Short mmCIF file of C-alpha atoms in Angstrom, two decimals:
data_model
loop_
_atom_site.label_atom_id
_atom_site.label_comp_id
_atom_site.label_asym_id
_atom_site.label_seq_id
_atom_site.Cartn_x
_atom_site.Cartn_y
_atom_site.Cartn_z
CA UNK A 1 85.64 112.33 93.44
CA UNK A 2 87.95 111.87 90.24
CA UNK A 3 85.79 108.54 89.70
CA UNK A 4 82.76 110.24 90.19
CA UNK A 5 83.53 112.99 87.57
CA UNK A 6 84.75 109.91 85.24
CA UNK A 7 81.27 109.09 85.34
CA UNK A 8 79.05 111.99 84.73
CA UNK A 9 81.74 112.78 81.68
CA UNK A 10 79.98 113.12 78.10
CA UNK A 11 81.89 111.25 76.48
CA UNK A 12 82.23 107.94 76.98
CA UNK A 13 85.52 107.40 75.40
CA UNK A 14 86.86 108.27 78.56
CA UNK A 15 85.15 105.29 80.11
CA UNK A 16 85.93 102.68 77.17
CA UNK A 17 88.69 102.44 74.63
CA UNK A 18 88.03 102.58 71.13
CA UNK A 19 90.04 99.39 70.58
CA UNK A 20 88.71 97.34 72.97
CA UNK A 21 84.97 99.12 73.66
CA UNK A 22 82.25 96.42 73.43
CA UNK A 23 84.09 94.15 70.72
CA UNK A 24 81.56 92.33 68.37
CA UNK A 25 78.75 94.85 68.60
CA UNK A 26 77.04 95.46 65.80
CA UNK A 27 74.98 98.78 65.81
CA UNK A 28 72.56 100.61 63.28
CA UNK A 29 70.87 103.60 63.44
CA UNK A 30 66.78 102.39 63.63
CA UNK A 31 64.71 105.52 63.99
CA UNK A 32 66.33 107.22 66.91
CA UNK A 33 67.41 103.64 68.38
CA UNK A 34 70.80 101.69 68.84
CA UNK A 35 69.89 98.22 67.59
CA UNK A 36 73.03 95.64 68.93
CA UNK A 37 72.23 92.09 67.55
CA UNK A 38 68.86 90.84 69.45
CA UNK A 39 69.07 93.94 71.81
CA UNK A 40 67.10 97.16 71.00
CA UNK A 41 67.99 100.49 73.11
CA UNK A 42 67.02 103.80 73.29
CA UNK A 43 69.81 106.34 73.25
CA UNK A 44 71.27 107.56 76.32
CA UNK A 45 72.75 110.44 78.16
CA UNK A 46 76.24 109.22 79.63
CA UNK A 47 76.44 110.14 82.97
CA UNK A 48 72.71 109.86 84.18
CA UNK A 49 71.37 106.73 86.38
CA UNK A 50 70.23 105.27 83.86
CA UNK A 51 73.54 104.96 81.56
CA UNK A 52 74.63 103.17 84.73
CA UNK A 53 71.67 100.99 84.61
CA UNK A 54 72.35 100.00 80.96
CA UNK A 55 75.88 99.47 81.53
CA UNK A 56 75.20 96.51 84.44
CA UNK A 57 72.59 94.87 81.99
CA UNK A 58 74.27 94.58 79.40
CA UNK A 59 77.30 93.21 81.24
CA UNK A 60 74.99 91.10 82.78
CA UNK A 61 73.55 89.78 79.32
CA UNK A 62 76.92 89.39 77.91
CA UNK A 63 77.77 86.64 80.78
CA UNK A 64 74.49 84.68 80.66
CA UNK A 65 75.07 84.62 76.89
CA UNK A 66 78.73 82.80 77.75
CA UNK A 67 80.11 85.32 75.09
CA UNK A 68 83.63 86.48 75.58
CA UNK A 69 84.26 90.04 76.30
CA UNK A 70 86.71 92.79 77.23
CA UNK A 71 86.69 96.10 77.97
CA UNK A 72 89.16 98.17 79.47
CA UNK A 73 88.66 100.94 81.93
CA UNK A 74 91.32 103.81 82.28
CA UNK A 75 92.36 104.72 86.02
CA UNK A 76 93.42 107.85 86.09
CA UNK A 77 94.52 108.52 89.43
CA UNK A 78 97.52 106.69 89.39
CA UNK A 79 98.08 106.11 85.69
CA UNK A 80 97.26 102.51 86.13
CA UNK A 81 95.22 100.70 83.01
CA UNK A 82 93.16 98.23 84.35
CA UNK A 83 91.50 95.45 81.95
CA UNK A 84 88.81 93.57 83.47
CA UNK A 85 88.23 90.84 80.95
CA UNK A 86 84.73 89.04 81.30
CA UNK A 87 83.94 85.49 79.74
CA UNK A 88 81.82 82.12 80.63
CA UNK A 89 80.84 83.70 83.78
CA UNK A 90 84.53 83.82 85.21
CA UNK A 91 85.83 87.75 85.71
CA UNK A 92 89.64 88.02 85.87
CA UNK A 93 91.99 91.86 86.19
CA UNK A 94 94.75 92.60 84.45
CA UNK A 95 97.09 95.51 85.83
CA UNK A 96 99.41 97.43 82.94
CA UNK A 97 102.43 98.37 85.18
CA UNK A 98 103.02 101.85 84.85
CA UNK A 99 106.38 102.60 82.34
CA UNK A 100 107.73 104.45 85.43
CA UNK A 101 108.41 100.99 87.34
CA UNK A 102 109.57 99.14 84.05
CA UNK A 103 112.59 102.29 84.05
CA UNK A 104 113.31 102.04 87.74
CA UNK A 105 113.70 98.05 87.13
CA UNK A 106 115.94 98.22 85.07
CA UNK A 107 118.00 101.11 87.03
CA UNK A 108 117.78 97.84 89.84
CA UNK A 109 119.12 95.47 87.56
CA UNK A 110 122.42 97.57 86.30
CA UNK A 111 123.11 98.53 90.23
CA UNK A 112 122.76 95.08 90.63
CA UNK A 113 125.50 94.43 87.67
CA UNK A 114 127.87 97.33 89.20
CA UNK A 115 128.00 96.34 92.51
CA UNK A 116 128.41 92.60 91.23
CA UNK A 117 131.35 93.32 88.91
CA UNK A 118 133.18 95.32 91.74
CA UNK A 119 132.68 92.24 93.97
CA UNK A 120 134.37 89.70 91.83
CA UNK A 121 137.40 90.69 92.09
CA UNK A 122 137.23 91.21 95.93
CA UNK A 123 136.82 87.18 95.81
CA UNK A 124 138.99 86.16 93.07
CA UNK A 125 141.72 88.73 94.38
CA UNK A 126 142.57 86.27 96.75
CA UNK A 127 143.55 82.70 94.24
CA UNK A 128 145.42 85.43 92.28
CA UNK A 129 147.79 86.72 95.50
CA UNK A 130 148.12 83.28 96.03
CA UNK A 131 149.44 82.64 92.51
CA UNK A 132 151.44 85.69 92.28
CA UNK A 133 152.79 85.99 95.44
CA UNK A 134 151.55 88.93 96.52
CA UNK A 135 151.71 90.61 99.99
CA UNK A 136 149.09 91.78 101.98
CA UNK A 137 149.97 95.90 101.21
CA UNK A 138 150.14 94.67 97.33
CA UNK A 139 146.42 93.83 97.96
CA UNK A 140 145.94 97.23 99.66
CA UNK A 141 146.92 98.63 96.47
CA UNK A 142 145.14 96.33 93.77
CA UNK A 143 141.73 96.64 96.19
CA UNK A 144 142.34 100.32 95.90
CA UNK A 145 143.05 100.68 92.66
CA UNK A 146 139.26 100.38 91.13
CA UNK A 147 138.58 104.02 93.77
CA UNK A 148 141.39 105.53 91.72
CA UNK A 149 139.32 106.09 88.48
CA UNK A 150 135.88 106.20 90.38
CA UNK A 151 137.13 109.24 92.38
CA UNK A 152 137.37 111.47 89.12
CA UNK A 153 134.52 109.90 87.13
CA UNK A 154 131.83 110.55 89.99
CA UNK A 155 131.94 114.45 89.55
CA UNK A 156 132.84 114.08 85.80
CA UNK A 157 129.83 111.83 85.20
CA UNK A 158 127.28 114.13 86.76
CA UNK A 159 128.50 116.78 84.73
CA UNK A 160 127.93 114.13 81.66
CA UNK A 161 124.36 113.33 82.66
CA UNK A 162 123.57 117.14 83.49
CA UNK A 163 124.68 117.53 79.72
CA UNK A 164 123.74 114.31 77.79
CA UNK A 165 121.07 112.61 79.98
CA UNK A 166 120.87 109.80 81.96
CA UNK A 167 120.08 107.20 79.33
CA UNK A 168 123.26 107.68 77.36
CA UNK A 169 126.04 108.42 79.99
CA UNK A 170 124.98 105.18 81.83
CA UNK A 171 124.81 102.61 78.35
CA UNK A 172 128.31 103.70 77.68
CA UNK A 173 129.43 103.34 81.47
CA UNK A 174 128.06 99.62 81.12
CA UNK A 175 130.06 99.02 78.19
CA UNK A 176 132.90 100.48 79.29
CA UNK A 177 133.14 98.49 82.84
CA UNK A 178 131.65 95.54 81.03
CA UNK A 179 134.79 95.37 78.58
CA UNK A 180 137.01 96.45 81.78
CA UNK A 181 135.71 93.28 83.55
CA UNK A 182 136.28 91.07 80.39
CA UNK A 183 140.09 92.11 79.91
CA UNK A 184 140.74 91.89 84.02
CA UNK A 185 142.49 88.31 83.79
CA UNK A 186 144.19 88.66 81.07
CA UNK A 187 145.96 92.14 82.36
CA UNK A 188 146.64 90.22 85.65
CA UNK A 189 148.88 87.72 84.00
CA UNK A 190 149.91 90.60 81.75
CA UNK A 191 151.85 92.62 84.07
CA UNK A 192 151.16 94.45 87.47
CA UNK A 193 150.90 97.79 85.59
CA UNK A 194 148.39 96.73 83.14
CA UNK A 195 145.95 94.73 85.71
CA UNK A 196 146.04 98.91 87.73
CA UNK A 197 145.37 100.79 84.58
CA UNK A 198 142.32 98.65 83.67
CA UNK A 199 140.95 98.53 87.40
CA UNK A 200 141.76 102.41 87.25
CA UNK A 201 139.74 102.53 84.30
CA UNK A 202 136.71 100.12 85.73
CA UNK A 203 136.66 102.58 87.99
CA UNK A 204 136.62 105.68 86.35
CA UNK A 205 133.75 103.66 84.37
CA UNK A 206 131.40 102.65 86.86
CA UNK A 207 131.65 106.14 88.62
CA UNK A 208 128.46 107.47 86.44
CA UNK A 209 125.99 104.96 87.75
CA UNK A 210 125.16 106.57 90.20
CA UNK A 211 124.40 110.24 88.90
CA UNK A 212 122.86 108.72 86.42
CA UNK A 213 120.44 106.50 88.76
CA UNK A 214 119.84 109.45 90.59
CA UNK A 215 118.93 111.73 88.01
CA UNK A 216 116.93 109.17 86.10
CA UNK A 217 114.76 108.41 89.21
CA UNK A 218 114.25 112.45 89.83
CA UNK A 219 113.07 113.02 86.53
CA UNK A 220 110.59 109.47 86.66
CA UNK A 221 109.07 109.38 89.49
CA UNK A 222 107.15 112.29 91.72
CA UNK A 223 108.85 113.14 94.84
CA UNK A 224 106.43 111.63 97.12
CA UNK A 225 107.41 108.38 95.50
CA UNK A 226 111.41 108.50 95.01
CA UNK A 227 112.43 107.48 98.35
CA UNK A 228 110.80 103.71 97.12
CA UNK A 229 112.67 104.10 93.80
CA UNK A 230 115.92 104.86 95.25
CA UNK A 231 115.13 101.79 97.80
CA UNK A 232 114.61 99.53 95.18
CA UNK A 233 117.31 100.88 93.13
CA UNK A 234 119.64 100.60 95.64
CA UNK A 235 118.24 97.09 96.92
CA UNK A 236 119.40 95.86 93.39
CA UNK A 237 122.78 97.76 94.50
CA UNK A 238 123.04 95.44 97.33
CA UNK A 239 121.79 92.21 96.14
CA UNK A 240 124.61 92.72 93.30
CA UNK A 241 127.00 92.05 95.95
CA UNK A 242 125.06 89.26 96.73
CA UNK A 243 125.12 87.48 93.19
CA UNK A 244 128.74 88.32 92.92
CA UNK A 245 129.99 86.65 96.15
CA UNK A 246 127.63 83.63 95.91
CA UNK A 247 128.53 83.53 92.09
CA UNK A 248 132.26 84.20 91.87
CA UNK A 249 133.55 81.07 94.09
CA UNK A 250 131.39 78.27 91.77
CA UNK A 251 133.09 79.97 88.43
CA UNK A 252 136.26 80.12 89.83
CA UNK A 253 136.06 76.16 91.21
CA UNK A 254 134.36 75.08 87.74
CA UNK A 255 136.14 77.34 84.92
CA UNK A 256 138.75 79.11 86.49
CA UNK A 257 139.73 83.07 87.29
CA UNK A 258 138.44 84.04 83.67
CA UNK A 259 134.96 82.36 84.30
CA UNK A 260 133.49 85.19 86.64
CA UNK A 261 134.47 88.17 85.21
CA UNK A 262 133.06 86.61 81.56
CA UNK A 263 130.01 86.01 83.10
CA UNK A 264 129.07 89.18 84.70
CA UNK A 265 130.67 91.25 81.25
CA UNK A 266 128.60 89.35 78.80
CA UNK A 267 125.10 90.20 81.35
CA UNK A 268 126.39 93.67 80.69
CA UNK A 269 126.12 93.61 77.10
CA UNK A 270 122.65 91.55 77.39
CA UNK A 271 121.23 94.33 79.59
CA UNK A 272 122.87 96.90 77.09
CA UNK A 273 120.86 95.87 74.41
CA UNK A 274 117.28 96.28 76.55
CA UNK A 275 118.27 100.15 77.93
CA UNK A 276 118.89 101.08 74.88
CA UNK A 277 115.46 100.55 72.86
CA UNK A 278 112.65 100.85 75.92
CA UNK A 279 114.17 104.31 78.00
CA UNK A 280 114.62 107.96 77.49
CA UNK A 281 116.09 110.72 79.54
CA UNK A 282 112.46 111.95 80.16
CA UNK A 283 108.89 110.64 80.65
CA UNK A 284 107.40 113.20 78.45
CA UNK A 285 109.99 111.83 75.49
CA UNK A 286 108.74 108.20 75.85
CA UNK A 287 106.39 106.76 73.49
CA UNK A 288 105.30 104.17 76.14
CA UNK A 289 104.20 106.22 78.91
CA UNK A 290 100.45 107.43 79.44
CA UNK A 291 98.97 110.49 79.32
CA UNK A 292 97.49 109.91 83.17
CA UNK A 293 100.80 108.76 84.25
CA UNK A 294 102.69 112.10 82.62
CA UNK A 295 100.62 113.76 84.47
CA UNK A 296 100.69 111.81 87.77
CA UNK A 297 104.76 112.25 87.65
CA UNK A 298 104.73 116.37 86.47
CA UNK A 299 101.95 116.89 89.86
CA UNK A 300 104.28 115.23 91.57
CA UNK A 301 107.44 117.41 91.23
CA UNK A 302 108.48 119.98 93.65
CA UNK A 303 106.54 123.24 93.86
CA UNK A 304 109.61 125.24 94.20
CA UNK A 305 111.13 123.80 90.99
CA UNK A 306 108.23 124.99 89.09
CA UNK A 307 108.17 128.68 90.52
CA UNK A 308 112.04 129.10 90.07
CA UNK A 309 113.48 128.83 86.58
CA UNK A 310 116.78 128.90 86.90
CA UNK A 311 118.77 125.95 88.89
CA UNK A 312 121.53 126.95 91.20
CA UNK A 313 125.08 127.44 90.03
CA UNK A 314 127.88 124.96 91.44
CA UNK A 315 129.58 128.44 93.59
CA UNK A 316 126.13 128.74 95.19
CA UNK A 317 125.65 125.58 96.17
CA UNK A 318 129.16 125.24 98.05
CA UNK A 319 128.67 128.39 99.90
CA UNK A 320 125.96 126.58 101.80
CA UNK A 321 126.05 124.93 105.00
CA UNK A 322 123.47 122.01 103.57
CA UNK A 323 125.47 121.07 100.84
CA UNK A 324 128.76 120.45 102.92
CA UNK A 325 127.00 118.39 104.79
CA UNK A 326 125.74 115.97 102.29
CA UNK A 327 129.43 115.89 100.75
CA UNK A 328 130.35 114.55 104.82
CA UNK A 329 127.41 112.33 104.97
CA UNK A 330 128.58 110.80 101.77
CA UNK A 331 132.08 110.76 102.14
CA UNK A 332 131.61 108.80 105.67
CA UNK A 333 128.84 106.61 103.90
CA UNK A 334 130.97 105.46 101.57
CA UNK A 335 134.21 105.29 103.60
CA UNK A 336 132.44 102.56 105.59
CA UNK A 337 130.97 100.89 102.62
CA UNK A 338 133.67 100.41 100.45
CA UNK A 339 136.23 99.10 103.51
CA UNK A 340 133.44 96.59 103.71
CA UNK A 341 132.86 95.75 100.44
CA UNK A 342 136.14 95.12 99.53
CA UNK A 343 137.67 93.92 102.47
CA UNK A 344 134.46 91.47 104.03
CA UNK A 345 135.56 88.35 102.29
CA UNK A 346 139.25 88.68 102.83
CA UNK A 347 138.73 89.04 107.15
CA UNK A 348 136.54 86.20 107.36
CA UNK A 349 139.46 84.56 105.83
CA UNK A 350 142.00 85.79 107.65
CA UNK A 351 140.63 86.34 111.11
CA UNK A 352 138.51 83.16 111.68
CA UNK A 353 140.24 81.16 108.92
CA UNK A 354 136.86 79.87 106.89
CA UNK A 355 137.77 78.72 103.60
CA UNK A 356 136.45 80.84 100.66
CA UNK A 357 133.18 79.49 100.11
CA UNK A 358 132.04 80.04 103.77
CA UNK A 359 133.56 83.31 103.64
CA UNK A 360 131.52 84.22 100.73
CA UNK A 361 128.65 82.63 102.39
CA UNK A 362 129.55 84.91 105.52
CA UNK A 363 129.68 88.44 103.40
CA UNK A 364 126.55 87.62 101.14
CA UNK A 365 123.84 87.63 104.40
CA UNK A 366 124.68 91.11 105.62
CA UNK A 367 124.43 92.63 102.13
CA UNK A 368 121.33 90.28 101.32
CA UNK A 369 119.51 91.92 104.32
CA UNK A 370 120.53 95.20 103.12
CA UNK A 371 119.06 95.17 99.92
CA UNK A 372 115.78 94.44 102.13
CA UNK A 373 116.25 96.98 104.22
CA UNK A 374 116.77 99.51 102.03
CA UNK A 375 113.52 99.20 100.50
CA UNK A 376 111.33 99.00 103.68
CA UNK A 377 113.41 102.33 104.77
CA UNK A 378 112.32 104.03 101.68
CA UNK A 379 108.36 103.00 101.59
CA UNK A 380 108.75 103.99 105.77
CA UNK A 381 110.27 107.69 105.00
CA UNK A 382 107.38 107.88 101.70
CA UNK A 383 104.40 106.44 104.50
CA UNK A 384 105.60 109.35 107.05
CA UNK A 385 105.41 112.12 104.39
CA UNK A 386 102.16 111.27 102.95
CA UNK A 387 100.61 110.91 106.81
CA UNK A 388 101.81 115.00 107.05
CA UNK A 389 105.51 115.01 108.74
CA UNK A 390 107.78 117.44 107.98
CA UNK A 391 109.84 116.37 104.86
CA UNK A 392 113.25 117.57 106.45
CA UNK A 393 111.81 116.06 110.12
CA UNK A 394 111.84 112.57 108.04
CA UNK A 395 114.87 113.06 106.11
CA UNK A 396 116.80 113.71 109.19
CA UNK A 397 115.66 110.46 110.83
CA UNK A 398 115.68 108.42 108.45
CA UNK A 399 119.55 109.64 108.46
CA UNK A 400 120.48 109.49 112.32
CA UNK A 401 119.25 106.02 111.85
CA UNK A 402 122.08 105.56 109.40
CA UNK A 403 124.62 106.71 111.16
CA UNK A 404 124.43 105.72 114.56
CA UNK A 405 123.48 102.08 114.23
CA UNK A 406 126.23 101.19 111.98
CA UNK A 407 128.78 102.97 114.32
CA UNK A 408 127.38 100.89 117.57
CA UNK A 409 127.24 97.84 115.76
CA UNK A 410 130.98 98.23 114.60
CA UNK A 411 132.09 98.89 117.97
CA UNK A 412 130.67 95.72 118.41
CA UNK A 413 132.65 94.02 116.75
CA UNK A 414 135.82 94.34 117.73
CA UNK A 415 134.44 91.78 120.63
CA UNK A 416 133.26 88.98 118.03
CA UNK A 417 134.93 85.54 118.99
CA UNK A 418 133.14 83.81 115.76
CA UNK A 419 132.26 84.25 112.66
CA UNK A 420 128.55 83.73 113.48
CA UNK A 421 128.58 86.40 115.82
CA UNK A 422 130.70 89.04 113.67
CA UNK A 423 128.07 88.25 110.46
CA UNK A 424 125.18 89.21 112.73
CA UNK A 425 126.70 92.26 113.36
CA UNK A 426 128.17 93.30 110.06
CA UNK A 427 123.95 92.39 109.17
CA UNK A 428 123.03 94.76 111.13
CA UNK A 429 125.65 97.93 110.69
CA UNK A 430 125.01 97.63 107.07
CA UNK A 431 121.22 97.02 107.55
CA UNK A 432 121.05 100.31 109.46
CA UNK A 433 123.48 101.44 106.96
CA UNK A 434 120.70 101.74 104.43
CA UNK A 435 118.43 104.13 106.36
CA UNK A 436 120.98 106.75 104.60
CA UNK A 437 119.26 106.44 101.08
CA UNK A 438 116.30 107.74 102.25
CA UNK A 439 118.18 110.49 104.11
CA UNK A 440 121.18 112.55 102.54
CA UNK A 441 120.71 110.42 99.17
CA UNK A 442 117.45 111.47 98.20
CA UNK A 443 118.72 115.34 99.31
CA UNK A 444 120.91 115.41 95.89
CA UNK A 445 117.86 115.19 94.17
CA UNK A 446 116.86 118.98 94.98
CA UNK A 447 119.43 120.07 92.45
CA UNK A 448 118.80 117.59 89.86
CA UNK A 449 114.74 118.33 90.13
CA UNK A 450 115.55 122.34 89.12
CA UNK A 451 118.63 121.55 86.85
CA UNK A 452 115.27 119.27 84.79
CA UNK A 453 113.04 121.94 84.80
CA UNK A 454 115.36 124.06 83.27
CA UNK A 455 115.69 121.24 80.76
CA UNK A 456 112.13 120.87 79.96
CA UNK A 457 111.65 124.72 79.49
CA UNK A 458 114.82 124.75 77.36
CA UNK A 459 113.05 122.05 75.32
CA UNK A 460 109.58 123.61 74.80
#
């Protein structure tokens, strides 16, 4: 239908962009006709058959002629620009990705930083106990020590976004953990106190990632489509851990315990310097968005954020039943995430005595599948709303799945007599694991979707 009413338009600028509409045609008005180098026409009513007719000839002339031509035609129905680009008799298409999926890139990459820089230290944690001689509750307490700042910094950094936007609260989190990360070596040869203060303060850091992520992907992406963008989001979240346990035991062999953490702080920087000059807080601010893209992303949004005005206050939203249990279902998310994270690299050590290559080796495959997972959860939970379920029916499987598979599978594994066997079923807890961000994740954004609309209105 929408292509249909593209075509009986009057005015064919909506068909053809002045930039790029029939380059090297020369026209003059001749008595009532369109003259075009060797090609005399009558004028033409866009829309009727035989506008279509004229529009196949002359494409068809342009080819025999072995001229080179390009036009671009303007899909509106999912703010895609197409440019079919026709020369010597070959035909080739170009697709413009839409600004949405260059934002929600780099919201992969930075997750993909985050989770890397937490990781390096879970692998270099053990040369330094080694060379400072310290005991296995020490390591409790320097593992620990980044959750001390990220406690605090998760609720103060959503109250950051709420007030400053996504864009800013999460260039100066980067360059905050990124110089945290740089000064983590030297502090550790420093004294004990100074090597907890600055993983305290990665902490407190890194704790606005993920308000900001969320936020940002709320306010980019219509909600039939967020459940993808938080799955590829948090994919980069997971292959982060990846990168930093593959990563971290080649620097540490070839430069030494500085060589990881100046790797990952100067990509921090590098990626600082790209967020800055291509994003804003909103779609409607940025200069590189289209008009049939805007408006793809605004008819996406809730209906109930557009009817209410006014977003819920913080009291409201803890008298509720539904928000106590997304604090649970995040709290026990992350309980079992973190214990993993941290602690992965260190029981393959211990337990089945690999060295710390293979043990790295061991922890990367689980969270490597996970990143994978994650996505195909997401484009699952977005396939089942579109074909007409019920968006809390979805939400709530999507969730059981990521729940009860990772608690089976880590029964499991208390019965593991290698370190085959216990990586296939880490894989799979923490592949199940990931059903949750299409579940209780994507819940948070009901409260960010009317706490933007009041934005917007506040705005205009």
């Amino acid at each position: 239908m929408a292509a249909k009413s593209l075509l009986h338009s009057s005015n064919p600028s909506c068909f053809f962009s002045s930039q790029s509409n029939l380059p090297n045609l020369k026209r003059t008005r001749l008595g009532g006709a369109f003259k075009t180098r060797n090609l005399l026409v009558k004028p033409i009513k866009w829309g009727s058959q035989q506008s279509l007719s004229f529009s196949y000839k002359l494409g068809r002339r342009q080819q025999q002629r072995g001229s080179s031509r390009s036009s671009v035609i303007k899909c509106t129905a999912e703010g895609i620009e197409r440019g079919i680009l026709i020369g010597g008799g070959e035909s080739r298409e170009t697709i413009l990705v839409g600004e949405r999926y260059k934002v929600v890139a780099l919201l992969a990459c930075v997750m993909c930083l985050c989770n890397a820089d937490r990781v390096v230290m879970s692998v270099a944690v053990v040369p330094l106990a080694a060379k400072f001689g310290w005991s296995s509750s020490f390591l409790g307490i320097v593992q620990s020590s980044f959750l001390w700042g990220y406690i605090f910094s998760s609720v103060i950094g959503g109250a950051l976004v709420d007030k400053y936007g996504g864009k800013k609260v999460l260039a100066w989190g980067v360059a905050l953990w990124s110089l945290s990360t740089l000064l983590t070596p030297w502090a550790a040869t420093h004294s004990t106190a100074s090597l907890l203060a600055v993983r305290a303060f990665f902490g407190l850091a890194e704790g606005v990632a993920m308000p900001a992520m969320s936020t940002l992907t709320s306010r980019w992406f219509p909600s039939h489509e967020r459940a993808s963008a938080i799955g590829i989001c948090m994919g980069g979240f997971h292959l982060g851990n990846v990168v930093g346990l593959l990563l971290t035991p080649i620097m540490l062999s070839t430069i030494g315990i500085s060589g990881p953490f100046i790797l990952f702080s100067s990509l921090g920087l590098l990626w600082l310097s790209t967020w800055t000059s291509k994003v804003t807080n909103d779609p409607c601010n940025s200069p590189f968005v289209s008009k049939s893209e805007l408006r793809l992303i605004q008819a996406g949004k809730s209906d109930s954020v557009a009817k209410k005005g006014n977003p819920p206050s913080l009291q409201h939203l803890l008298s509720k039943l539904p928000s106590w249990t997304v604090i649970i279902a995040n709290i026990t998310n992350n309980w079992g995430y973190f214990v993993l994270l941290s602690w992965m690299p260190i029981y393959f050590n211990t337990v089945f005595n690999v060295n710390l290559k293979q043990a790295a080796w061991f922890s990367a495959v689980p969270w490597g599948t996970m990143a994978v997972s994650g996505y195909m959860a997401g484009k699952a939970s977005d396939s089942l709303i579109k074909a007409g379920y019920s968006l809390t029916l979805v939400r709530k499987i999507m969730q059981s799945i990521g729940f009860i598979g990772p608690g089976v599978s880590l029964l499991c594994l208390n019965y593991a007599k290698s370190p085959a066997v216990a990586a296939v079923l880490i894989t799979i807890a923490l592949s199940l694991s990931s059903f949750s961000q299409a579940g209780y994740l994507l819940n948070i954004q009901i409260a960010q979707d009317f706490s933007t609309a009041l934005q917007i209105q506040q705005e205009h």
